[in-house]
Amino acid sequence: MPALLALAVIPLGDMSNVLASGGRKATAFSVHGMTCLVMLFAGLLLIHAF
């Protein structure tokens, strides 16, 4: 479970790479930002369940 929280940093890094390279903000936040939030939410729910 804590590994899922640690791995949530990867989509955050992907989002920053897209933004830094001049990519579309909407794509960066909708794809990578939401993935990061979902992973954080799932990780917190799993920790709370155990």
JSON list of C-alpha atoms in Angstrom, two decimals:
[
{"chain": "A", "resi": 1, "resn": "MET", "atom": "CA", "xyz": [0.00, 0.00, 0.00]},
{"chain": "A", "resi": 2, "resn": "PRO", "atom": "CA", "xyz": [2.69, 2.55, 0.81]},
{"chain": "A", "resi": 3, "resn": "ALA", "atom": "CA", "xyz": [4.34, 1.58, -2.47]},
{"chain": "A", "resi": 4, "resn": "LEU", "atom": "CA", "xyz": [1.26, 2.84, -4.32]},
{"chain": "A", "resi": 5, "resn": "LEU", "atom": "CA", "xyz": [1.65, 6.19, -2.61]},
{"chain": "A", "resi": 6, "resn": "ALA", "atom": "CA", "xyz": [5.32, 6.32, -3.55]},
{"chain": "A", "resi": 7, "resn": "LEU", "atom": "CA", "xyz": [4.56, 5.38, -7.15]},
{"chain": "A", "resi": 8, "resn": "ALA", "atom": "CA", "xyz": [2.05, 8.25, -7.39]},
{"chain": "A", "resi": 9, "resn": "VAL", "atom": "CA", "xyz": [5.07, 10.52, -7.87]},
{"chain": "A", "resi": 10, "resn": "ILE", "atom": "CA", "xyz": [5.66, 9.09, -11.36]},
{"chain": "A", "resi": 11, "resn": "PRO", "atom": "CA", "xyz": [2.56, 10.62, -13.01]},
{"chain": "A", "resi": 12, "resn": "LEU", "atom": "CA", "xyz": [3.38, 13.88, -11.24]},
{"chain": "A", "resi": 13, "resn": "GLY", "atom": "CA", "xyz": [6.80, 13.84, -12.90]},
{"chain": "A", "resi": 14, "resn": "ASP", "atom": "CA", "xyz": [5.23, 12.99, -16.24]},
{"chain": "A", "resi": 15, "resn": "MET", "atom": "CA", "xyz": [2.88, 15.95, -15.86]},
{"chain": "A", "resi": 16, "resn": "SER", "atom": "CA", "xyz": [5.76, 18.30, -15.12]},
{"chain": "A", "resi": 17, "resn": "ASN", "atom": "CA", "xyz": [7.65, 16.99, -18.16]},
{"chain": "A", "resi": 18, "resn": "VAL", "atom": "CA", "xyz": [4.66, 17.64, -20.41]},
{"chain": "A", "resi": 19, "resn": "LEU", "atom": "CA", "xyz": [4.28, 21.16, -19.03]},
{"chain": "A", "resi": 20, "resn": "ALA", "atom": "CA", "xyz": [8.01, 21.90, -19.25]},
{"chain": "A", "resi": 21, "resn": "SER", "atom": "CA", "xyz": [8.22, 20.76, -22.86]},
{"chain": "A", "resi": 22, "resn": "GLY", "atom": "CA", "xyz": [5.41, 23.08, -23.94]},
{"chain": "A", "resi": 23, "resn": "GLY", "atom": "CA", "xyz": [2.66, 20.47, -24.08]},
{"chain": "A", "resi": 24, "resn": "ARG", "atom": "CA", "xyz": [-0.99, 21.23, -23.64]},
{"chain": "A", "resi": 25, "resn": "LYS", "atom": "CA", "xyz": [-1.96, 22.05, -20.07]},
{"chain": "A", "resi": 26, "resn": "ALA", "atom": "CA", "xyz": [-5.34, 20.39, -20.43]},
{"chain": "A", "resi": 27, "resn": "THR", "atom": "CA", "xyz": [-3.75, 17.10, -21.43]},
{"chain": "A", "resi": 28, "resn": "ALA", "atom": "CA", "xyz": [-1.12, 17.28, -18.70]},
{"chain": "A", "resi": 29, "resn": "PHE", "atom": "CA", "xyz": [-3.63, 17.94, -15.94]},
{"chain": "A", "resi": 30, "resn": "SER", "atom": "CA", "xyz": [-6.40, 15.67, -17.20]},
{"chain": "A", "resi": 31, "resn": "VAL", "atom": "CA", "xyz": [-4.27, 12.60, -17.93]},
{"chain": "A", "resi": 32, "resn": "HIS", "atom": "CA", "xyz": [-1.28, 12.75, -15.61]},
{"chain": "A", "resi": 33, "resn": "GLY", "atom": "CA", "xyz": [-2.73, 14.93, -12.87]},
{"chain": "A", "resi": 34, "resn": "MET", "atom": "CA", "xyz": [-5.84, 12.80, -12.50]},
{"chain": "A", "resi": 35, "resn": "THR", "atom": "CA", "xyz": [-3.77, 9.61, -12.53]},
{"chain": "A", "resi": 36, "resn": "CYS", "atom": "CA", "xyz": [-1.70, 10.97, -9.67]},
{"chain": "A", "resi": 37, "resn": "LEU", "atom": "CA", "xyz": [-4.81, 11.90, -7.69]},
{"chain": "A", "resi": 38, "resn": "VAL", "atom": "CA", "xyz": [-6.47, 8.53, -8.26]},
{"chain": "A", "resi": 39, "resn": "MET", "atom": "CA", "xyz": [-3.34, 6.68, -7.17]},
{"chain": "A", "resi": 40, "resn": "LEU", "atom": "CA", "xyz": [-3.06, 8.80, -4.03]},
{"chain": "A", "resi": 41, "resn": "PHE", "atom": "CA", "xyz": [-6.72, 8.29, -3.22]},
{"chain": "A", "resi": 42, "resn": "ALA", "atom": "CA", "xyz": [-6.53, 4.51, -3.77]},
{"chain": "A", "resi": 43, "resn": "GLY", "atom": "CA", "xyz": [-3.36, 4.26, -1.67]},
{"chain": "A", "resi": 44, "resn": "LEU", "atom": "CA", "xyz": [-4.91, 6.17, 1.19]},
{"chain": "A", "resi": 45, "resn": "LEU", "atom": "CA", "xyz": [-8.04, 4.03, 1.05]},
{"chain": "A", "resi": 46, "resn": "LEU", "atom": "CA", "xyz": [-5.96, 0.85, 1.15]},
{"chain": "A", "resi": 47, "resn": "ILE", "atom": "CA", "xyz": [-3.92, 2.08, 4.10]},
{"chain": "A", "resi": 48, "resn": "HIS", "atom": "CA", "xyz": [-7.12, 3.00, 5.93]},
{"chain": "A", "resi": 49, "resn": "ALA", "atom": "CA", "xyz": [-8.63, -0.43, 5.19]},
{"chain": "A", "resi": 50, "resn": "PHE", "atom": "CA", "xyz": [-5.76, -2.29, 6.83]}
]
